[in-house]
PDB file of C-alpha atoms and ligand atoms in Angstrom:
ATOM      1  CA  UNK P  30      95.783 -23.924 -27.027  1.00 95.00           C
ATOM      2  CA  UNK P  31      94.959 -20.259 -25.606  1.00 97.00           C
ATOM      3  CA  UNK P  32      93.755 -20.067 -21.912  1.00 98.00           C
ATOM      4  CA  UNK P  33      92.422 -17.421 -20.103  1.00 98.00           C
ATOM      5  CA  UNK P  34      90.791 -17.103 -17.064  1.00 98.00           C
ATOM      6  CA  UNK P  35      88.835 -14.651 -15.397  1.00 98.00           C
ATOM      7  CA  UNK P  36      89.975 -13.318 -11.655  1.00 98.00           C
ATOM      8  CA  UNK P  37      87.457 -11.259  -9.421  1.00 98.00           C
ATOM      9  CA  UNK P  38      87.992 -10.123  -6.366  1.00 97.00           C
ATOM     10  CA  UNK P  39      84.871 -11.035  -4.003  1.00 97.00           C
ATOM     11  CA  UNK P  40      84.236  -7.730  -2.294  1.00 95.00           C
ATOM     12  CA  UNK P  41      81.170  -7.558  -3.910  1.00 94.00           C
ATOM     13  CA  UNK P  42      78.391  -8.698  -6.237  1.00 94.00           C
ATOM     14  CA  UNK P  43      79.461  -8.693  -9.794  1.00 95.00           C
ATOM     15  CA  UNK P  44      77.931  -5.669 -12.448  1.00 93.00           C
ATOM     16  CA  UNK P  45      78.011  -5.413 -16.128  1.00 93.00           C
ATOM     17  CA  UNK P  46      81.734  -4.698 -16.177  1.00 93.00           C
ATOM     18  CA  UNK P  47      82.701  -8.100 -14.957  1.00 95.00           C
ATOM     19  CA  UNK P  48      80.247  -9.773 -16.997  1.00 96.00           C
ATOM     20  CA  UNK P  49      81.832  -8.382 -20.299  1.00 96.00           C
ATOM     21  CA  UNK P  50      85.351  -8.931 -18.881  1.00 97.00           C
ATOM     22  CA  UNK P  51      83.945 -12.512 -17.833  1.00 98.00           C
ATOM     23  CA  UNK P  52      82.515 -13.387 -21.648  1.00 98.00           C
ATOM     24  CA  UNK P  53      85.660 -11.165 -23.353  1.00 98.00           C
ATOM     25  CA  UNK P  54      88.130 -13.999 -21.583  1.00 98.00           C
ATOM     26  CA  UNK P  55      85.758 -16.896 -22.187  1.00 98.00           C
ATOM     27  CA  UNK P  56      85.577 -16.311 -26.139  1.00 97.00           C
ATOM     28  CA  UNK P  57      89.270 -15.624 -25.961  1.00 95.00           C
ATOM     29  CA  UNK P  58      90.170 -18.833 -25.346  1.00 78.00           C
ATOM     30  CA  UNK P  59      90.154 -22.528 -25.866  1.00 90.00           C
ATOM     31  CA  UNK P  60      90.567 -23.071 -22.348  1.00 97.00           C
ATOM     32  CA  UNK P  61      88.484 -20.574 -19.915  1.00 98.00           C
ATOM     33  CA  UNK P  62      89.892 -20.492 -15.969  1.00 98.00           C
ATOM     34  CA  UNK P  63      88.483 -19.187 -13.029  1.00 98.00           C
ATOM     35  CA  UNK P  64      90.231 -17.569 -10.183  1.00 98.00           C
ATOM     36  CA  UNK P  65      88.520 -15.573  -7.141  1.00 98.00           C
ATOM     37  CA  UNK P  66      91.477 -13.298  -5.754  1.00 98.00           C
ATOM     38  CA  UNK P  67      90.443 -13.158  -1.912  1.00 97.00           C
ATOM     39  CA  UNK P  68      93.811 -12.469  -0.913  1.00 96.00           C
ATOM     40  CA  UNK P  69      91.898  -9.059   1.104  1.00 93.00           C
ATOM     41  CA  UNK P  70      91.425 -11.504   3.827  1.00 89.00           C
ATOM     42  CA  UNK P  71      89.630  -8.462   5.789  1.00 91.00           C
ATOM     43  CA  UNK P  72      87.171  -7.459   2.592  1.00 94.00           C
ATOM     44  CA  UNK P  73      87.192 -10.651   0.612  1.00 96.00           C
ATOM     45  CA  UNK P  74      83.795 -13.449   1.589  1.00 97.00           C
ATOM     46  CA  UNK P  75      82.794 -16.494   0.793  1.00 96.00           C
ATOM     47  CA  UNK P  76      78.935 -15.524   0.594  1.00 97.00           C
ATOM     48  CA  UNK P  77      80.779 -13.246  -2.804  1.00 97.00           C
ATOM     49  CA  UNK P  78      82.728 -15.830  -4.232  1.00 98.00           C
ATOM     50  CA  UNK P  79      79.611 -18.280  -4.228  1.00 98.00           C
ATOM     51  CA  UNK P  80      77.540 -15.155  -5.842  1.00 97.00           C
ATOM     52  CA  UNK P  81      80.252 -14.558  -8.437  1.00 98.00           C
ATOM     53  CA  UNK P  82      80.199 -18.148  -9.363  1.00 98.00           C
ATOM     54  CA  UNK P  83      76.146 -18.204  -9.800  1.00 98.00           C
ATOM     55  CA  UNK P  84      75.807 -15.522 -11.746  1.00 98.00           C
ATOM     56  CA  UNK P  85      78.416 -16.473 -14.193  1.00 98.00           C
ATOM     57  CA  UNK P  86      77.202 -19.844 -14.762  1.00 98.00           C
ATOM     58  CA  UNK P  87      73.364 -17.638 -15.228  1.00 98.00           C
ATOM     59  CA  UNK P  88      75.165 -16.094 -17.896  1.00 98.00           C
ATOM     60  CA  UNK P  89      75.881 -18.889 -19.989  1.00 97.00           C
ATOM     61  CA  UNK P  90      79.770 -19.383 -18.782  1.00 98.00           C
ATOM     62  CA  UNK P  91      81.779 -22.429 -18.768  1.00 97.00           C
ATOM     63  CA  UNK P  92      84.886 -22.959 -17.180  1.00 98.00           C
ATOM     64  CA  UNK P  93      87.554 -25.747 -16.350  1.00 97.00           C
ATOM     65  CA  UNK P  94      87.677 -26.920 -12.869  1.00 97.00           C
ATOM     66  CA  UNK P  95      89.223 -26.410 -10.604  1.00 97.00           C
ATOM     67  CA  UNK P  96      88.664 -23.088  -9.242  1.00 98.00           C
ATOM     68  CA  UNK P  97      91.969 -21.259  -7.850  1.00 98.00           C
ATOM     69  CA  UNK P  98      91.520 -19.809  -4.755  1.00 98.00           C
ATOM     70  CA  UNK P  99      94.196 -17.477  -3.944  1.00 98.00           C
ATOM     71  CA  UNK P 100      93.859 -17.885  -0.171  1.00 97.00           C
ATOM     72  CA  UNK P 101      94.705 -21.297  -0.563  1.00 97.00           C
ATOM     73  CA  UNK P 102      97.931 -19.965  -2.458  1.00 98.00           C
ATOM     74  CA  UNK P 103      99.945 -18.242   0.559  1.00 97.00           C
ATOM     75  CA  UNK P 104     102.641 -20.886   0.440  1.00 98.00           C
ATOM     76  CA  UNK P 105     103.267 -20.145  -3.686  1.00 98.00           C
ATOM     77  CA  UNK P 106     103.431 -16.661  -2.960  1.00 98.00           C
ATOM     78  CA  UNK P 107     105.813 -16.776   0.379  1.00 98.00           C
ATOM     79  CA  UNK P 108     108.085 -19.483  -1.964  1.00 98.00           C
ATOM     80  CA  UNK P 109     108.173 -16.910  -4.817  1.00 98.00           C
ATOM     81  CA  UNK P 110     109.020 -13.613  -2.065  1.00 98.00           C
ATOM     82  CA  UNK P 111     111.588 -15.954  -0.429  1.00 98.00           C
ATOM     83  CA  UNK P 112     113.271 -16.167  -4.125  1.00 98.00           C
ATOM     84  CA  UNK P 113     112.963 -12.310  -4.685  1.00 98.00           C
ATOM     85  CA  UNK P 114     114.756 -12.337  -1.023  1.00 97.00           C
ATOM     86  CA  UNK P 115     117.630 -14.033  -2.106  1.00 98.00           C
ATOM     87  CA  UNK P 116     118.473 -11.972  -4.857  1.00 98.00           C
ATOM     88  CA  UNK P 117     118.128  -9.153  -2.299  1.00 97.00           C
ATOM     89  CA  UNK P 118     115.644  -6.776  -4.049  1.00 98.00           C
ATOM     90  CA  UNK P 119     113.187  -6.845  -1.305  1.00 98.00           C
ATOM     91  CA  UNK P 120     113.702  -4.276   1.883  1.00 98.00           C
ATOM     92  CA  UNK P 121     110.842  -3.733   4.332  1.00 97.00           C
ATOM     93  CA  UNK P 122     109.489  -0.576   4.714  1.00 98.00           C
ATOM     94  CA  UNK P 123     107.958   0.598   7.962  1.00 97.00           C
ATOM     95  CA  UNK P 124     106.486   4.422   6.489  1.00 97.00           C
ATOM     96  CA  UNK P 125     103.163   4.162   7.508  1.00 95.00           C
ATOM     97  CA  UNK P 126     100.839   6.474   4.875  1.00 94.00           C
ATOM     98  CA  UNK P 127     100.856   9.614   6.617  1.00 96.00           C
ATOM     99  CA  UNK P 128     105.101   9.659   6.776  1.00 95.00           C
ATOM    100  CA  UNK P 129     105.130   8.820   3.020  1.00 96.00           C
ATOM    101  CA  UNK P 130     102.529  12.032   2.306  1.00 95.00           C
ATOM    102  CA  UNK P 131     104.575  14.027   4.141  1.00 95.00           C
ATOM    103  CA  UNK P 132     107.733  12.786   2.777  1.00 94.00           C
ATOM    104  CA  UNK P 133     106.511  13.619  -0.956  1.00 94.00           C
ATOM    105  CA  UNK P 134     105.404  16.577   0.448  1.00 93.00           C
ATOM    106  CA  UNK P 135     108.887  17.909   1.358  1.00 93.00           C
ATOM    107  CA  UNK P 136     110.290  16.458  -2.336  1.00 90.00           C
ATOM    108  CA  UNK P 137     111.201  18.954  -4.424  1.00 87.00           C
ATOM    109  CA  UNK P 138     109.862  16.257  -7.344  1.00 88.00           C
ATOM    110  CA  UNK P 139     107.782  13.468  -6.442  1.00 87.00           C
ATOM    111  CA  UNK P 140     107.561  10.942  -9.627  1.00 93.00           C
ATOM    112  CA  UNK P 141     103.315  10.196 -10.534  1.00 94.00           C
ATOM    113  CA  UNK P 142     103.063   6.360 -10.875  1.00 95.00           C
ATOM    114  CA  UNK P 143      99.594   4.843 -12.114  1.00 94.00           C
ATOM    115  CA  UNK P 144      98.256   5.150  -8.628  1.00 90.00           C
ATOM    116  CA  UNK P 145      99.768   8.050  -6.982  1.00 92.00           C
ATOM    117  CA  UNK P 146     102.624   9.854  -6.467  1.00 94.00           C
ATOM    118  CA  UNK P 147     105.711   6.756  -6.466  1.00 97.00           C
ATOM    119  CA  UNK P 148     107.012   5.898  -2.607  1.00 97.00           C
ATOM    120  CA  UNK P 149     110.449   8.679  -1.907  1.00 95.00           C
ATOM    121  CA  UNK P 150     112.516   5.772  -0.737  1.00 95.00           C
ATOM    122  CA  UNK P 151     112.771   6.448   2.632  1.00 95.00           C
ATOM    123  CA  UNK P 152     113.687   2.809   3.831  1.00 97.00           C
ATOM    124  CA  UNK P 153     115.612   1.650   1.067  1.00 97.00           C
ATOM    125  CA  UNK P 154     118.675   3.517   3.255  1.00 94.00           C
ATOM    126  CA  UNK P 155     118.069   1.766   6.896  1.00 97.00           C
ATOM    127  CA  UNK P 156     120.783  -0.145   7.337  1.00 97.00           C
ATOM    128  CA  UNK P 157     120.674  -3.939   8.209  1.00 95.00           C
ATOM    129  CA  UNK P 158     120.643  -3.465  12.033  1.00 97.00           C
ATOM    130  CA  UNK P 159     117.838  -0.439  11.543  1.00 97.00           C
ATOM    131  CA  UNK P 160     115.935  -3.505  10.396  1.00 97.00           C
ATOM    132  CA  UNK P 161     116.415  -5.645  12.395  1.00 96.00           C
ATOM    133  CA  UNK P 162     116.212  -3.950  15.103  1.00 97.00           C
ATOM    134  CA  UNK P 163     112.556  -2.231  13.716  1.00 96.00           C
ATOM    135  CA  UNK P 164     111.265  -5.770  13.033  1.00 95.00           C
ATOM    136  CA  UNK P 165     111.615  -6.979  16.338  1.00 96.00           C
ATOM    137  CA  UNK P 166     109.724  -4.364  18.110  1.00 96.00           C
ATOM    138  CA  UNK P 167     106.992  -6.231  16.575  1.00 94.00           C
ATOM    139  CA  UNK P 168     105.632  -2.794  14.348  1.00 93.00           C
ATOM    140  CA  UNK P 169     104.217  -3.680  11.024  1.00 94.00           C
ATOM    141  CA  UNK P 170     106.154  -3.190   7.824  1.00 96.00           C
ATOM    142  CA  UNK P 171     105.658  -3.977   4.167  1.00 97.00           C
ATOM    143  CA  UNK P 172     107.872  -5.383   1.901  1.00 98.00           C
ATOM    144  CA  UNK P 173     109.023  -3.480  -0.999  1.00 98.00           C
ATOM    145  CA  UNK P 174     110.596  -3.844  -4.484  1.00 98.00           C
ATOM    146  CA  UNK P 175     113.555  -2.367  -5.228  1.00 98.00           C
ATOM    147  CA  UNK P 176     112.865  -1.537  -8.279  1.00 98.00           C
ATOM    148  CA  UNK P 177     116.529   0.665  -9.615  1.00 98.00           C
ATOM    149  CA  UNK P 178     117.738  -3.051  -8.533  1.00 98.00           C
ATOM    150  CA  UNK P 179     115.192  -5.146 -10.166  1.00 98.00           C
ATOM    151  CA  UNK P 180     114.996  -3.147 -13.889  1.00 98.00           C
ATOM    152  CA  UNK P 181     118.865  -3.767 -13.331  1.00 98.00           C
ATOM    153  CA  UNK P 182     118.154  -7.413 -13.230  1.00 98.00           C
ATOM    154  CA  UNK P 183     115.637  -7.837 -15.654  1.00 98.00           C
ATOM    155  CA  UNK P 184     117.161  -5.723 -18.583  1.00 98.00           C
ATOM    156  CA  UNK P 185     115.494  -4.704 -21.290  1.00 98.00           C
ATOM    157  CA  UNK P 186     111.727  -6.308 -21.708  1.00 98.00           C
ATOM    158  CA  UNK P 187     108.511  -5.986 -23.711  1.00 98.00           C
ATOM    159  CA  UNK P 188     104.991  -7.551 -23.822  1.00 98.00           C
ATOM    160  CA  UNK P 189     102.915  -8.278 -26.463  1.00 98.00           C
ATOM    161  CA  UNK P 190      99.536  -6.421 -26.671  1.00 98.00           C
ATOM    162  CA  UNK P 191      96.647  -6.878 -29.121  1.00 98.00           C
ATOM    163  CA  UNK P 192      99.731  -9.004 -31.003  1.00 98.00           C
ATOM    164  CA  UNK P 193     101.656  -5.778 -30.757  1.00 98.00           C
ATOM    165  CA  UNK P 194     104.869  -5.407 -29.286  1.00 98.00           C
ATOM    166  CA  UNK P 195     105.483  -2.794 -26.377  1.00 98.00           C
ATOM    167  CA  UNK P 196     108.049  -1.581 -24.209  1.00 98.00           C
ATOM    168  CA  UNK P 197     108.048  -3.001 -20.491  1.00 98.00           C
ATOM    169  CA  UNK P 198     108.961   0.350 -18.097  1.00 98.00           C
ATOM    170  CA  UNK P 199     110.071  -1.234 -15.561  1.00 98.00           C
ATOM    171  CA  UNK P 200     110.112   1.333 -12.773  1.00 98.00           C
ATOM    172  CA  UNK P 201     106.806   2.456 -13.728  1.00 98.00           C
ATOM    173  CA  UNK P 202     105.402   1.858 -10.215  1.00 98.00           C
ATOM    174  CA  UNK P 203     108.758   2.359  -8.051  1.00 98.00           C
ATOM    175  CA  UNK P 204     109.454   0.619  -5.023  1.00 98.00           C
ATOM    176  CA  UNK P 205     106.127  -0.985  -5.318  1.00 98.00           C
ATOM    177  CA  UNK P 206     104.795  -3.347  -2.101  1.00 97.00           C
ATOM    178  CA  UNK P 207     105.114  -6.939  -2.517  1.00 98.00           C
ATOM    179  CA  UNK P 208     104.072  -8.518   0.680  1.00 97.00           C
ATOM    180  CA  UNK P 209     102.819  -6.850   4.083  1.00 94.00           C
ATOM    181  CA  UNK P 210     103.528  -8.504   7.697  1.00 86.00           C
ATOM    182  CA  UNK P 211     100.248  -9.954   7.908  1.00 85.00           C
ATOM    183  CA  UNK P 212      99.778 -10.548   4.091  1.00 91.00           C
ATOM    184  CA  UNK P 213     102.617 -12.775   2.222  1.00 93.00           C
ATOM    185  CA  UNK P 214     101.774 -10.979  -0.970  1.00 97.00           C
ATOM    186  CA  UNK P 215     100.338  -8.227  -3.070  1.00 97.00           C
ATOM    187  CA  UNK P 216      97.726  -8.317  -6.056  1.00 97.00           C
ATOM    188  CA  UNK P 217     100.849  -7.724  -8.535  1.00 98.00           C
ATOM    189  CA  UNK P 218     102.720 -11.035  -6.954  1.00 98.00           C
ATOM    190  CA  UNK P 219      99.960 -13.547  -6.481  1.00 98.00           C
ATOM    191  CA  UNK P 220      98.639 -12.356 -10.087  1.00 98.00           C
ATOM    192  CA  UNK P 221     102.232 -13.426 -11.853  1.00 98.00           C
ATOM    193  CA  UNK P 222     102.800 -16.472  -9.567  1.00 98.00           C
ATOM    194  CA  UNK P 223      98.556 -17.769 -10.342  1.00 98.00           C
ATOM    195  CA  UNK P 224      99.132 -16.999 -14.150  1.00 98.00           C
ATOM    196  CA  UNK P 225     101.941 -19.290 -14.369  1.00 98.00           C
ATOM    197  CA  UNK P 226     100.372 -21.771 -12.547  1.00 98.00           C
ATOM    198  CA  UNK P 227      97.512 -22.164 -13.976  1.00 98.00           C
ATOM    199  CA  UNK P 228      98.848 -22.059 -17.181  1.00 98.00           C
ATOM    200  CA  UNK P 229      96.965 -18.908 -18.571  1.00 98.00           C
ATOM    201  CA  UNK P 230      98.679 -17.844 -21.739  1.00 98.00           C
ATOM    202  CA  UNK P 231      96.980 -14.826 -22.842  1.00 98.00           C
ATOM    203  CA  UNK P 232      95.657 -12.731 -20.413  1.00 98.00           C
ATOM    204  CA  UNK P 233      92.554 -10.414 -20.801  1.00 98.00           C
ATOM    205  CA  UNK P 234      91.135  -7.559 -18.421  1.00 98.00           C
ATOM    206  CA  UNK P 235      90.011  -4.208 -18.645  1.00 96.00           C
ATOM    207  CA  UNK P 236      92.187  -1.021 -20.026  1.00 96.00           C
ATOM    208  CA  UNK P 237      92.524  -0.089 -16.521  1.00 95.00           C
ATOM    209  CA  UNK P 238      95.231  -2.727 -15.525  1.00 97.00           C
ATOM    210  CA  UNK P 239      97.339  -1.931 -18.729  1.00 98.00           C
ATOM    211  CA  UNK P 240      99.845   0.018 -16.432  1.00 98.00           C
ATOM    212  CA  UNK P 241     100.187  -3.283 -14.490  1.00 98.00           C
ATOM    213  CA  UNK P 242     101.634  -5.002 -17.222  1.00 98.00           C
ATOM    214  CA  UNK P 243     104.343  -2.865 -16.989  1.00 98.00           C
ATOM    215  CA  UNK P 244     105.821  -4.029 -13.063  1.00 98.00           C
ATOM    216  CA  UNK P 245     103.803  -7.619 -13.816  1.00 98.00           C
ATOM    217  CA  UNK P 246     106.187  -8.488 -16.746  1.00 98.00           C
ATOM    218  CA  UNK P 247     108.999  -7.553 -13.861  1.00 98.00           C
ATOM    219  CA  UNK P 248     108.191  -9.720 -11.736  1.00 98.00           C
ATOM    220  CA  UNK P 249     107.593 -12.787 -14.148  1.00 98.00           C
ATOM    221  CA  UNK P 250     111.258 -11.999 -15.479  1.00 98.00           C
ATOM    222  CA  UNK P 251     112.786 -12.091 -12.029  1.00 98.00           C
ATOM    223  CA  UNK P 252     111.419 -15.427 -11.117  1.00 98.00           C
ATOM    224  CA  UNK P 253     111.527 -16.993 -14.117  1.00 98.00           C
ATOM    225  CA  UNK P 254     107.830 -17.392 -15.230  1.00 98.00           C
ATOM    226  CA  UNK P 255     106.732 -17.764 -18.524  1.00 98.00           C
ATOM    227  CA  UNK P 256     105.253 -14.658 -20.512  1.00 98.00           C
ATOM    228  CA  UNK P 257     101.634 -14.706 -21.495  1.00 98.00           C
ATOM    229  CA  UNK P 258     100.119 -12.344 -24.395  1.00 98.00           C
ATOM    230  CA  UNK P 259      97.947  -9.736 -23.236  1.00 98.00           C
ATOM    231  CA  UNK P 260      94.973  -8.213 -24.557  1.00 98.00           C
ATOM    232  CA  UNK P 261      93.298  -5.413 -22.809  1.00 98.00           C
ATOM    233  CA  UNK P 262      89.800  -4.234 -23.439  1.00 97.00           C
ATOM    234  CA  UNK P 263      87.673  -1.339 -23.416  1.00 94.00           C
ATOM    235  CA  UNK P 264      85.521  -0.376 -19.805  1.00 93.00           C
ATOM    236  CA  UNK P 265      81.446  -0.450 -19.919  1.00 90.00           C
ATOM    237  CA  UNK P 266      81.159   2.881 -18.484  1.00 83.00           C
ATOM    238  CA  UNK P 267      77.756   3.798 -16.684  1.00 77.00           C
ATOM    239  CA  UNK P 268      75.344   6.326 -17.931  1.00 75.00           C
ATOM    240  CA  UNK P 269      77.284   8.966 -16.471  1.00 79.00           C
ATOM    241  CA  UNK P 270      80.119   7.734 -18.331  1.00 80.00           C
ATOM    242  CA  UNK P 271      82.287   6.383 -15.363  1.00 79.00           C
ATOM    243  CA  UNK P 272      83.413   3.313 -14.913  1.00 76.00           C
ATOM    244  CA  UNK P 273      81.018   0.844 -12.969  1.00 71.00           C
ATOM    245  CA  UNK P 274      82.317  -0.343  -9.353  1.00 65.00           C
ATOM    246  CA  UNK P 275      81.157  -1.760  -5.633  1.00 60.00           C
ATOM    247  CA  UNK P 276      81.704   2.011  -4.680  1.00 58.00           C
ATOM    248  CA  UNK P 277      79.493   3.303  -6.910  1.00 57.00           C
ATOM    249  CA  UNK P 278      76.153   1.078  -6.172  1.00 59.00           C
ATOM    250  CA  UNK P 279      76.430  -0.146  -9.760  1.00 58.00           C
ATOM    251  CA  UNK P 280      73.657  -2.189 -11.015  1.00 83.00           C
ATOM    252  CA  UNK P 281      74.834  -5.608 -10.229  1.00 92.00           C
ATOM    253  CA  UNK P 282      73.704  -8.672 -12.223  1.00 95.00           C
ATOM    254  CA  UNK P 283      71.829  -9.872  -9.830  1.00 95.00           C
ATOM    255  CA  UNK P 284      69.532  -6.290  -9.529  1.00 92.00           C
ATOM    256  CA  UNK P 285      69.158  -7.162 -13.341  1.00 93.00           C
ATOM    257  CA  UNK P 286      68.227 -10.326 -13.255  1.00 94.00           C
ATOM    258  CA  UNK P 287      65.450  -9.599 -11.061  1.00 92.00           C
ATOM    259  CA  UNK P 288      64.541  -6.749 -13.377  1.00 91.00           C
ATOM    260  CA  UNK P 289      63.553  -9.133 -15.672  1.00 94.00           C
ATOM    261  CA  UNK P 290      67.198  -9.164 -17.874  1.00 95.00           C
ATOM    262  CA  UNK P 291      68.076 -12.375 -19.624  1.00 97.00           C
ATOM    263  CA  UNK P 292      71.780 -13.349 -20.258  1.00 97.00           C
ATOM    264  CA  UNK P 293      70.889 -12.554 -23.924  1.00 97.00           C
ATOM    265  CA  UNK P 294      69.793  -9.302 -23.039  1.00 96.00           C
ATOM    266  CA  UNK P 295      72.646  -8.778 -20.875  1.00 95.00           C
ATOM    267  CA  UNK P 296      74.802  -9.702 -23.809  1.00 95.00           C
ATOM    268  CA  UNK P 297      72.945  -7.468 -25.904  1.00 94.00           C
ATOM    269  CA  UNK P 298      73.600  -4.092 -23.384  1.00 91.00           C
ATOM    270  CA  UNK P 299      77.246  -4.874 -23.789  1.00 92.00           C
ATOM    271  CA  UNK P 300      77.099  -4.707 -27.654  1.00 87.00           C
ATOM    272  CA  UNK P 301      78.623  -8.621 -27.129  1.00 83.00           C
TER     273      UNK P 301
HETATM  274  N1  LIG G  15      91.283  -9.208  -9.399  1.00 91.33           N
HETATM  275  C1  LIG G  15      91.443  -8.109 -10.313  1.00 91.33           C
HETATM  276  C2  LIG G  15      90.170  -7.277 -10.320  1.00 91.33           C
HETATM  277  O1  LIG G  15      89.136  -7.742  -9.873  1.00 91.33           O
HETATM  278  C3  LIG G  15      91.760  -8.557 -11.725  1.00 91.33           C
HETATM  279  C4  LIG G  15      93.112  -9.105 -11.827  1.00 91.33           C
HETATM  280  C5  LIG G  15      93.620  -9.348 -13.242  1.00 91.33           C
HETATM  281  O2  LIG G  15      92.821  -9.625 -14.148  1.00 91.33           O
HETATM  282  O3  LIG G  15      94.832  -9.297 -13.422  1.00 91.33           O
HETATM  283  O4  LIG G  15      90.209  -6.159 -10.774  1.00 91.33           O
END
């Protein structure tokens, strides 16, 4: 049986994008999830989550209970860092943003990864009593993935797309950021530790997390979770073309609803 499951954040009230990622996984599959990524402790609310759960059951949605909260997850994801630990590809970095610009900035070439220029490094090279030493002072530090180490580890890997098969590039996003100080985890972990926990065999979401993939199949590899199928799907873009988000003011759900939109016509705007 396929499952899927659909996984806002709630940082905001959900717009036409999430409603045709929210139908695109619920057609998908035999079994539809649910999981509300709040791990954001500082932008995530409960007032959203509530919202998000309204509107989808306005718009005709079904899903299997329970809900997965990923605040109620920390333990999962601190069990799955301490594994990552032990095979000693983790190594906290204490750059904080403005050393890491500047750092690039010195580079004579400073790899692009999906989001940005790719972290130079830096505290891969502190050795163990730098560390320690940085740790206790009490400063803040994220942990990072090494990721020469990890591709290393993982060897060669692939991931099927649209029933295609694709090459994983594993050090696609570097010495990505796994966990912080205050936060035992990072969107990439909790979403590979969730998946496999809940089952979810065939993940959908929009075009703009295809790069993820890439450092998500990594991670699944290294601590031994299974591999779901992927299939990615196209963005509703706004009239200007761009993609809809919180940022933007886009025309949530609810604004439609109270426009006088019905989940038919809703379904009808996203050519569903
Ligand atoms: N929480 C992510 C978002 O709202 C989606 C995560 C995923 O589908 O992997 O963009």
């Amino acid at each position: 049986m396929i499952v899927t499951r659909f996984a806002p954040s709630p940082t905001g009230l959900l717009h036409l994008g999430h409603a045709f990622a929210a139908i695109t996984a619920a057609n998908a599959g035999g079994r539809f999830l649910l999981r509300i990524e709040d791990i954001d402790i500082a932008r995530a609310r409960t007032e959203f989550a509530a919202a998000i759960l309204e509107d989808l059951a306005w718009l005709g949605l079904r899903w299997k209970e329970p809900v997965l909260r990923q605040s109620t997850r920390f333990d999962a994801y601190r069990a799955a860092l301490a594994r990552l630990a032990a095979m000693d590809l983790l190594y906290p970095c204490f750059c904080t943003r403005k050393e890491i610009a500047e750092e690039i900035a010195r580079a004579s070439e400073a790899p692009q990864g999906p989001e940005g220029p790719l972290y130079p490094g830096t505290c891969r090279h502190l050795s163990p009593d730098a560390r320690k030493m940085r740790i206790a002072s009490g400063i803040s530090y994220a942990l990072r993935l090494d990721a020469q180490k990890a591709a290393a580890i993982a060897g060669v890997l692939t991931f099927i797309e649209h029933g295609k098969t694709l090459a994983v590039a594993p050090l696609l996003f570097g010495d990505v950021v796994l966990a912080r100080k205050e936060t035992p985890t990072s969107y990439h972990l909790a979403v590979v530790v969730d998946d496999a926990h809940q089952g979810v065999n065939l993940v959908t979401r929009g075009n703009d997390l295809l790069a993820a993939t890439h450092i998500q199949r990594v991670l699944q590899t290294l601590l031994g979770l299974p591999e779901p199928a992927y299939a990615h799907h196209r963005l509703i873009l706004d009239a200007e073309g761009r993609k809809f988000s919180k940022r933007d003011k886009a025309v949530t759900l609810r604004d439609l609803r109270t426009a006088g939109e019905t989940p038919e016509s809703i379904r009808d705007r996203l050519k569903l």
